[in-house]
Amino acid sequence: MSITQPQKTNLQSQKPNLQLQKPNLKSLAPFILVPVIVGQIPSGLALALKPDIITDIGLDILPIPAWFFISLWVVIYAGMGITSWKILSLDTKNIKCIPVGILASGFLTTHFFWFTQSFRTTAILDALGIIISFTAYWVCAQYSRKATYWLLPWVIWMPITFALKIAALNGLFG
C-alpha cells in the first residue's frame, strides 16, 4: 500500500492573471448610471411619499445639510459601480460573482435606511454598513487593489456616519 500525494485540481493549478483588460469606457457608463440612479430612487420616493420623513426618523438633529448626504451617496454609488466594472473587466478565470455579489448586497442594504421608523435603527444600519463596506473592500482587494480605491468613500463614510448617529443618540447635538 503506497501513499500518494493528492492530485492538484484544476483550480489549484491555475495561476490567475489579474491584469485589467483594455478598458471599454462605453461599458463603464451603465455601471455608474444604474447604481447612482437606482441608489437615489428610495430616498426620492420616501421624500415624495412622506415629506416629513427626515424629521420622523430624527435625521434633522444631525448638523449636516441634506445636499451633502445626496452628493456623498452619488459618489459612493458611482464608486460601487466603477469597482464592479473594474473587477468584471479583469482578465481572469476566477469567479467574479463573489465580490460583485457582496457589492450588490452592500448597495441594497443602503436602501433599508428609508424603511426605518427610528433614528436608533438608522445607527444599527450604519453599523451593518461598516461591516459590509469593510468586507466588500477586503474581498475586492483580493481581485484588484486599484479597483478598491473607488470604495474608499464608502469605507470612510460609514464609520463617520455611525459615529455621528451615536453622538446624536447621546445628546451631543441637542
Coordinates of N, CA and C in Angstrom, one line a residue:
M1 N 0.8 -1.2 0.0 CA 0.0 0.0 0.0 C 0.9 1.2 0.0
S2 N 0.7 2.0 -1.0 CA 1.6 3.2 -1.1 C 0.7 4.5 -0.9
I3 N 1.3 5.4 -0.3 CA 0.7 6.7 0.0 C 1.1 7.7 -1.1
T4 N 0.1 8.2 -1.8 CA 0.5 9.2 -2.8 C -0.1 10.5 -2.5
Q5 N 0.6 11.5 -3.0 CA 0.1 12.9 -2.8 C -1.2 13.2 -3.6
P6 N -2.0 14.0 -3.0 CA -3.3 14.3 -3.7 C -3.0 15.0 -5.0
Q7 N -3.8 14.8 -6.0 CA -3.6 15.5 -7.3 C -4.1 16.9 -7.1
K8 N -3.5 17.8 -7.8 CA -3.9 19.2 -7.8 C -5.2 19.3 -8.7
T9 N -6.1 20.0 -8.2 CA -7.3 20.2 -9.0 C -7.0 21.3 -10.0
N10 N -7.9 21.4 -11.0 CA -7.8 22.4 -12.0 C -7.7 23.8 -11.4
L11 N -8.5 24.1 -10.4 CA -8.5 25.4 -9.8 C -7.2 25.7 -9.1
Q12 N -6.6 24.7 -8.5 CA -5.4 24.9 -7.7 C -4.2 25.1 -8.6
S13 N -4.2 24.5 -9.8 CA -3.0 24.6 -10.7 C -3.0 25.8 -11.6
Q14 N -4.2 26.5 -11.7 CA -4.2 27.7 -12.5 C -3.8 28.9 -11.7
K15 N -2.9 29.6 -12.3 CA -2.5 30.9 -11.6 C -3.3 32.0 -12.3
P16 N -4.0 32.7 -11.5 CA -4.9 33.8 -12.1 C -4.0 34.9 -12.7
N17 N -4.5 35.4 -13.8 CA -3.9 36.6 -14.4 C -4.8 37.7 -14.1
L18 N -4.4 38.5 -13.2 CA -5.3 39.6 -12.7 C -5.0 40.9 -13.4
Q19 N -4.6 40.9 -14.6 CA -4.4 42.1 -15.4 C -5.7 42.6 -15.9
L20 N -5.9 44.0 -15.9 CA -7.1 44.6 -16.4 C -7.0 44.5 -18.0
Q21 N -8.1 44.1 -18.5 CA -8.2 44.2 -20.0 C -8.2 45.6 -20.4
K22 N -8.0 45.8 -21.7 CA -8.1 47.2 -22.2 C -9.5 47.7 -21.9
P23 N -9.5 48.9 -21.1 CA -10.8 49.4 -20.7 C -11.7 49.8 -21.8
N24 N -13.0 49.4 -21.7 CA -14.0 49.8 -22.7 C -14.9 50.8 -22.0
L25 N -14.6 52.1 -22.2 CA -15.3 53.1 -21.4 C -16.8 53.2 -21.7
K26 N -17.2 52.7 -22.9 CA -18.6 52.7 -23.2 C -19.3 51.7 -22.3
S27 N -18.7 50.7 -21.9 CA -19.3 49.7 -21.0 C -19.3 50.2 -19.6
L28 N -18.5 51.3 -19.3 CA -18.5 51.8 -17.9 C -19.7 52.6 -17.6
A29 N -20.3 53.3 -18.5 CA -21.4 54.2 -18.3 C -22.6 53.6 -17.5
P30 N -23.0 52.4 -17.9 CA -24.1 51.8 -17.1 C -23.7 51.4 -15.7
F31 N -22.5 51.1 -15.5 CA -22.0 50.7 -14.2 C -22.0 51.9 -13.2
I32 N -21.9 53.1 -13.8 CA -22.0 54.3 -13.0 C -23.5 54.8 -12.9
L33 N -24.2 54.8 -14.0 CA -25.5 55.4 -14.1 C -26.5 54.6 -13.3
V34 N -26.5 53.3 -13.5 CA -27.5 52.4 -12.8 C -27.4 52.5 -11.3
P35 N -26.2 52.3 -10.7 CA -26.2 52.5 -9.2 C -26.6 53.9 -8.7
V36 N -26.1 54.9 -9.4 CA -26.4 56.3 -9.0 C -27.9 56.5 -9.1
I37 N -28.6 56.2 -10.2 CA -30.0 56.4 -10.4 C -30.8 55.5 -9.4
V38 N -30.5 54.2 -9.5 CA -31.3 53.3 -8.6 C -31.0 53.6 -7.1
G39 N -29.8 54.0 -6.8 CA -29.5 54.4 -5.4 C -30.3 55.6 -4.9
Q40 N -30.6 56.5 -5.8 CA -31.4 57.7 -5.3 C -32.9 57.5 -5.3
I41 N -33.4 56.5 -6.0 CA -34.8 56.2 -6.1 C -35.5 56.1 -4.7
P42 N -35.0 55.2 -3.8 CA -35.6 55.1 -2.5 C -35.7 56.4 -1.7
S43 N -34.7 57.2 -1.7 CA -34.8 58.5 -1.0 C -35.7 59.4 -1.6
G44 N -35.7 59.4 -3.0 CA -36.7 60.3 -3.7 C -38.1 59.9 -3.4
L45 N -38.4 58.6 -3.5 CA -39.7 58.1 -3.2 C -40.1 58.4 -1.8
A46 N -39.2 58.1 -0.8 CA -39.5 58.3 0.6 C -39.9 59.8 0.8
L47 N -39.1 60.7 0.3 CA -39.4 62.1 0.5 C -40.7 62.5 -0.2
A48 N -40.9 62.0 -1.4 CA -42.2 62.3 -2.2 C -43.4 61.8 -1.4
L49 N -43.3 60.6 -0.9 CA -44.5 60.0 -0.3 C -44.7 60.4 1.1
K50 N -43.6 60.8 1.8 CA -43.7 61.2 3.2 C -42.7 62.4 3.4
P51 N -43.1 63.6 3.1 CA -42.2 64.8 3.1 C -41.6 65.0 4.5
D52 N -42.2 64.5 5.6 CA -41.6 64.7 6.9 C -40.8 63.6 7.4
I53 N -40.3 62.7 6.4 CA -39.6 61.5 6.8 C -38.3 61.9 7.5
I54 N -37.6 62.9 7.1 CA -36.3 63.3 7.8 C -36.6 63.6 9.2
T55 N -37.6 64.4 9.5 CA -38.0 64.7 10.9 C -38.5 63.5 11.7
D56 N -39.3 62.7 11.0 CA -39.8 61.5 11.6 C -38.8 60.5 12.0
I57 N -37.8 60.3 11.2 CA -36.7 59.4 11.5 C -35.7 60.0 12.6
G58 N -35.7 61.3 12.6 CA -34.8 62.0 13.5 C -33.5 62.5 12.9
L59 N -33.4 62.5 11.6 CA -32.2 62.9 10.9 C -32.0 64.4 11.0
D60 N -33.0 65.2 11.3 CA -32.8 66.6 11.3 C -32.0 67.1 12.5
I61 N -31.6 66.2 13.4 CA -30.7 66.6 14.5 C -29.3 66.6 14.1
L62 N -28.9 65.9 13.0 CA -27.6 65.9 12.6 C -27.2 67.3 12.0
P63 N -25.9 67.7 12.3 CA -25.5 69.0 11.8 C -25.0 69.0 10.4
I64 N -25.5 68.2 9.5 CA -25.0 68.1 8.1 C -26.2 68.3 7.2
P65 N -26.0 69.2 6.2 CA -27.2 69.5 5.3 C -27.5 68.3 4.4
A66 N -28.7 68.3 3.9 CA -29.2 67.2 3.1 C -28.4 67.1 1.8
W67 N -28.0 68.3 1.2 CA -27.3 68.3 -0.1 C -26.0 67.5 0.1
F68 N -25.4 67.6 1.2 CA -24.1 66.8 1.5 C -24.3 65.3 1.4
F69 N -25.4 64.8 2.0 CA -25.7 63.4 2.0 C -26.0 63.0 0.6
I70 N -26.8 63.7 -0.1 CA -27.1 63.4 -1.5 C -25.9 63.3 -2.4
S71 N -25.0 64.3 -2.3 CA -23.8 64.4 -3.1 C -22.8 63.2 -2.7
L72 N -22.7 63.0 -1.4 CA -21.8 61.9 -1.0 C -22.3 60.5 -1.5
W73 N -23.6 60.3 -1.4 CA -24.1 59.0 -1.9 C -24.0 58.8 -3.4
V74 N -24.1 59.9 -4.1 CA -23.8 59.8 -5.6 C -22.4 59.3 -5.8
V75 N -21.5 59.9 -5.1 CA -20.1 59.4 -5.2 C -19.9 58.0 -4.8
I76 N -20.5 57.6 -3.6 CA -20.4 56.2 -3.1 C -21.0 55.2 -4.1
Y77 N -22.2 55.5 -4.6 CA -22.9 54.6 -5.6 C -22.1 54.5 -6.8
A78 N -21.5 55.6 -7.3 CA -20.7 55.6 -8.5 C -19.4 54.7 -8.3
G79 N -18.8 54.9 -7.1 CA -17.7 54.1 -6.8 C -18.0 52.6 -6.7
M80 N -19.1 52.2 -6.2 CA -19.5 50.8 -6.2 C -19.6 50.3 -7.6
G81 N -20.2 51.1 -8.5 CA -20.3 50.7 -9.9 C -19.0 50.6 -10.6
I82 N -18.1 51.5 -10.4 CA -16.8 51.5 -11.0 C -16.0 50.3 -10.5
T83 N -16.1 50.0 -9.2 CA -15.4 48.9 -8.7 C -15.9 47.6 -9.3
S84 N -17.2 47.5 -9.5 CA -17.8 46.3 -10.1 C -17.3 46.2 -11.5
W85 N -17.3 47.3 -12.3 CA -16.8 47.3 -13.7 C -15.4 46.9 -13.8
K86 N -14.5 47.4 -12.9 CA -13.1 47.0 -12.9 C -12.9 45.5 -12.6
I87 N -13.6 45.0 -11.7 CA -13.5 43.6 -11.3 C -14.0 42.7 -12.5
L88 N -15.1 43.1 -13.0 CA -15.6 42.3 -14.2 C -14.8 42.4 -15.4
S89 N -13.9 43.5 -15.5 CA -13.0 43.7 -16.6 C -11.7 42.9 -16.5
L90 N -11.5 42.3 -15.3 CA -10.2 41.6 -15.1 C -10.1 40.4 -16.0
D91 N -8.9 40.2 -16.5 CA -8.6 39.1 -17.4 C -8.3 37.9 -16.5
T92 N -9.2 37.3 -16.0 CA -9.0 36.1 -15.1 C -10.1 35.1 -15.2
K93 N -9.8 33.9 -14.8 CA -10.8 32.9 -14.9 C -11.5 32.7 -13.5
N94 N -11.0 33.5 -12.5 CA -11.6 33.5 -11.2 C -13.1 33.8 -11.2
I95 N -13.7 33.3 -10.2 CA -15.2 33.6 -10.0 C -15.3 35.1 -9.6
K96 N -15.9 35.9 -10.5 CA -16.1 37.3 -10.2 C -17.4 37.6 -9.5
C97 N -18.3 36.7 -9.4 CA -19.6 37.0 -8.8 C -19.5 37.2 -7.3
I98 N -18.4 36.7 -6.7 CA -18.3 36.9 -5.2 C -18.2 38.3 -4.9
P99 N -17.1 39.0 -5.4 CA -17.0 40.5 -5.0 C -18.2 41.3 -5.5
V100 N -18.6 41.0 -6.7 CA -19.7 41.8 -7.2 C -21.0 41.5 -6.4
G101 N -21.2 40.3 -6.0 CA -22.4 40.0 -5.2 C -22.3 40.7 -3.8
I102 N -21.1 40.8 -3.2 CA -21.0 41.5 -1.9 C -21.3 43.0 -2.1
L103 N -20.8 43.5 -3.2 CA -21.0 44.9 -3.5 C -22.5 45.2 -3.7
A104 N -23.2 44.2 -4.4 CA -24.6 44.4 -4.7 C -25.4 44.3 -3.3
S105 N -25.0 43.4 -2.4 CA -25.7 43.4 -1.1 C -25.4 44.6 -0.3
G106 N -24.3 45.2 -0.4 CA -24.0 46.4 0.3 C -24.8 47.6 -0.3
F107 N -24.9 47.6 -1.6 CA -25.8 48.6 -2.3 C -27.2 48.5 -1.9
L108 N -27.8 47.3 -1.9 CA -29.2 47.0 -1.5 C -29.4 47.4 0.0
T109 N -28.4 47.1 0.8 CA -28.6 47.4 2.3 C -28.8 48.8 2.5
T110 N -28.1 49.7 1.7 CA -28.3 51.1 1.9 C -29.7 51.6 1.7
H111 N -30.5 50.8 1.0 CA -31.9 51.2 0.8 C -32.8 50.9 2.0
F112 N -32.4 50.1 2.9 CA -33.2 49.8 4.1 C -33.4 51.0 5.0
F113 N -32.5 51.9 4.9 CA -32.5 53.1 5.7 C -33.8 53.8 5.6
W114 N -34.4 53.9 4.4 CA -35.6 54.6 4.2 C -36.9 53.9 4.7
F115 N -36.7 52.7 5.2 CA -37.9 51.9 5.7 C -37.8 51.9 7.2
T116 N -36.9 52.6 7.8 CA -36.8 52.6 9.3 C -37.9 53.5 9.9
Q117 N -38.1 53.3 11.2 CA -39.0 54.1 12.0 C -38.3 54.9 13.0
S118 N -37.0 54.7 13.2 CA -36.4 55.4 14.3 C -34.9 55.7 13.9
F119 N -34.4 56.8 14.6 CA -33.0 57.2 14.5 C -32.1 56.1 14.9
R120 N -32.5 55.4 16.0 CA -31.6 54.3 16.5 C -31.5 53.2 15.5
T121 N -32.5 52.9 14.8 CA -32.4 51.9 13.7 C -31.5 52.3 12.6
T122 N -31.5 53.6 12.3 CA -30.5 54.0 11.3 C -29.1 53.8 11.7
A123 N -28.8 54.0 13.0 CA -27.5 53.8 13.6 C -27.1 52.3 13.5
I124 N -28.1 51.4 13.7 CA -27.8 50.0 13.6 C -27.5 49.6 12.1
L125 N -28.2 50.2 11.2 CA -28.0 50.0 9.8 C -26.6 50.5 9.4
D126 N -26.2 51.6 10.0 CA -24.8 52.2 9.8 C -23.8 51.2 10.3
A127 N -24.0 50.6 11.4 CA -23.1 49.6 11.9 C -23.0 48.4 11.0
L128 N -24.1 48.0 10.4 CA -24.1 46.9 9.4 C -23.4 47.4 8.2
G129 N -23.5 48.7 7.8 CA -22.8 49.3 6.7 C -21.3 49.3 6.8
I130 N -20.9 49.4 8.1 CA -19.4 49.4 8.3 C -18.9 48.0 8.0
I131 N -19.6 47.0 8.5 CA -19.2 45.6 8.3 C -19.2 45.2 6.8
I132 N -20.3 45.6 6.1 CA -20.4 45.3 4.7 C -19.4 46.0 3.9
S133 N -19.2 47.3 4.1 CA -18.2 48.1 3.3 C -16.8 47.6 3.5
F134 N -16.4 47.2 4.8 CA -15.1 46.7 5.0 C -14.9 45.3 4.4
T135 N -16.0 44.5 4.4 CA -16.0 43.2 3.8 C -15.8 43.3 2.3
A136 N -16.6 44.2 1.7 CA -16.5 44.4 0.2 C -15.2 44.9 -0.1
Y137 N -14.6 45.8 0.6 CA -13.2 46.3 0.3 C -12.2 45.2 0.4
W138 N -12.3 44.4 1.4 CA -11.3 43.3 1.6 C -11.5 42.2 0.5
V139 N -12.7 41.8 0.2 CA -12.9 40.8 -0.9 C -12.5 41.4 -2.2
C140 N -12.9 42.6 -2.6 CA -12.5 43.2 -3.8 C -11.0 43.4 -4.0
A141 N -10.3 43.6 -2.8 CA -8.9 43.8 -2.9 C -8.2 42.5 -3.2
Q142 N -8.8 41.3 -3.0 CA -8.2 40.1 -3.4 C -8.2 39.9 -4.9
Y143 N -9.0 40.7 -5.6 CA -9.1 40.7 -7.1 C -8.3 41.8 -7.7
S144 N -8.4 43.0 -7.1 CA -7.7 44.2 -7.7 C -7.7 45.3 -6.6
R145 N -6.4 45.6 -6.2 CA -6.2 46.7 -5.3 C -6.7 48.0 -5.8
K146 N -6.4 48.2 -7.1 CA -6.8 49.5 -7.8 C -8.3 49.7 -7.8
A147 N -9.0 48.6 -8.0 CA -10.5 48.7 -8.0 C -11.1 49.1 -6.7
T148 N -10.4 48.8 -5.6 CA -10.9 49.1 -4.3 C -10.7 50.6 -3.9
Y149 N -9.9 51.3 -4.6 CA -9.8 52.7 -4.3 C -11.1 53.4 -4.5
W150 N -12.0 52.9 -5.4 CA -13.3 53.5 -5.6 C -14.2 53.2 -4.5
L151 N -13.9 52.3 -3.6 CA -14.7 52.0 -2.5 C -14.4 52.8 -1.2
L152 N -13.3 53.5 -1.3 CA -12.8 54.3 -0.1 C -13.8 55.3 0.4
P153 N -14.5 56.1 -0.5 CA -15.5 57.0 0.1 C -16.6 56.2 1.0
W154 N -17.0 55.1 0.6 CA -18.0 54.3 1.3 C -17.3 53.8 2.6
V155 N -16.1 53.2 2.5 CA -15.4 52.7 3.7 C -15.1 53.8 4.7
I156 N -14.8 54.9 4.3 CA -14.5 56.0 5.2 C -15.8 56.6 5.8
W157 N -16.8 56.8 4.9 CA -18.1 57.4 5.4 C -18.8 56.6 6.4
M158 N -18.9 55.3 6.3 CA -19.7 54.5 7.2 C -19.3 54.7 8.7
P159 N -18.1 54.6 9.1 CA -17.7 54.8 10.5 C -18.0 56.3 10.9
I160 N -17.9 57.2 10.0 CA -18.2 58.6 10.3 C -19.7 58.8 10.6
T161 N -20.5 58.3 9.7 CA -21.9 58.5 9.9 C -22.4 57.7 11.1
F162 N -21.8 56.6 11.4 CA -22.2 55.8 12.6 C -21.8 56.6 13.9
A163 N -20.6 57.2 13.9 CA -20.2 58.0 15.0 C -21.1 59.2 15.2
L164 N -21.5 59.9 14.1 CA -22.4 61.0 14.2 C -23.7 60.6 14.8
K165 N -24.2 59.4 14.4 CA -25.5 59.0 15.0 C -25.4 58.6 16.4
I166 N -24.3 58.0 16.8 CA -24.1 57.6 18.2 C -24.0 58.9 19.0
A167 N -23.2 59.9 18.5 CA -23.1 61.2 19.2 C -24.5 61.8 19.4
A168 N -25.3 61.8 18.3 CA -26.7 62.4 18.4 C -27.5 61.6 19.4
L169 N -27.4 60.3 19.4 CA -28.2 59.5 20.4 C -27.8 59.8 21.8
N170 N -26.6 60.2 22.0 CA -26.1 60.6 23.3 C -26.3 62.0 23.6
G171 N -27.1 62.8 22.8 CA -27.4 64.1 23.1 C -26.3 65.2 22.7
L172 N -25.3 64.8 22.0 CA -24.3 65.8 21.6 C -24.7 66.9 20.8
F173 N -25.7 66.7 19.9 CA -26.2 67.8 19.0 C -27.5 68.4 19.5
G174 N -27.9 68.2 20.7 CA -29.0 68.9 21.2 C -30.2 68.1 21.4

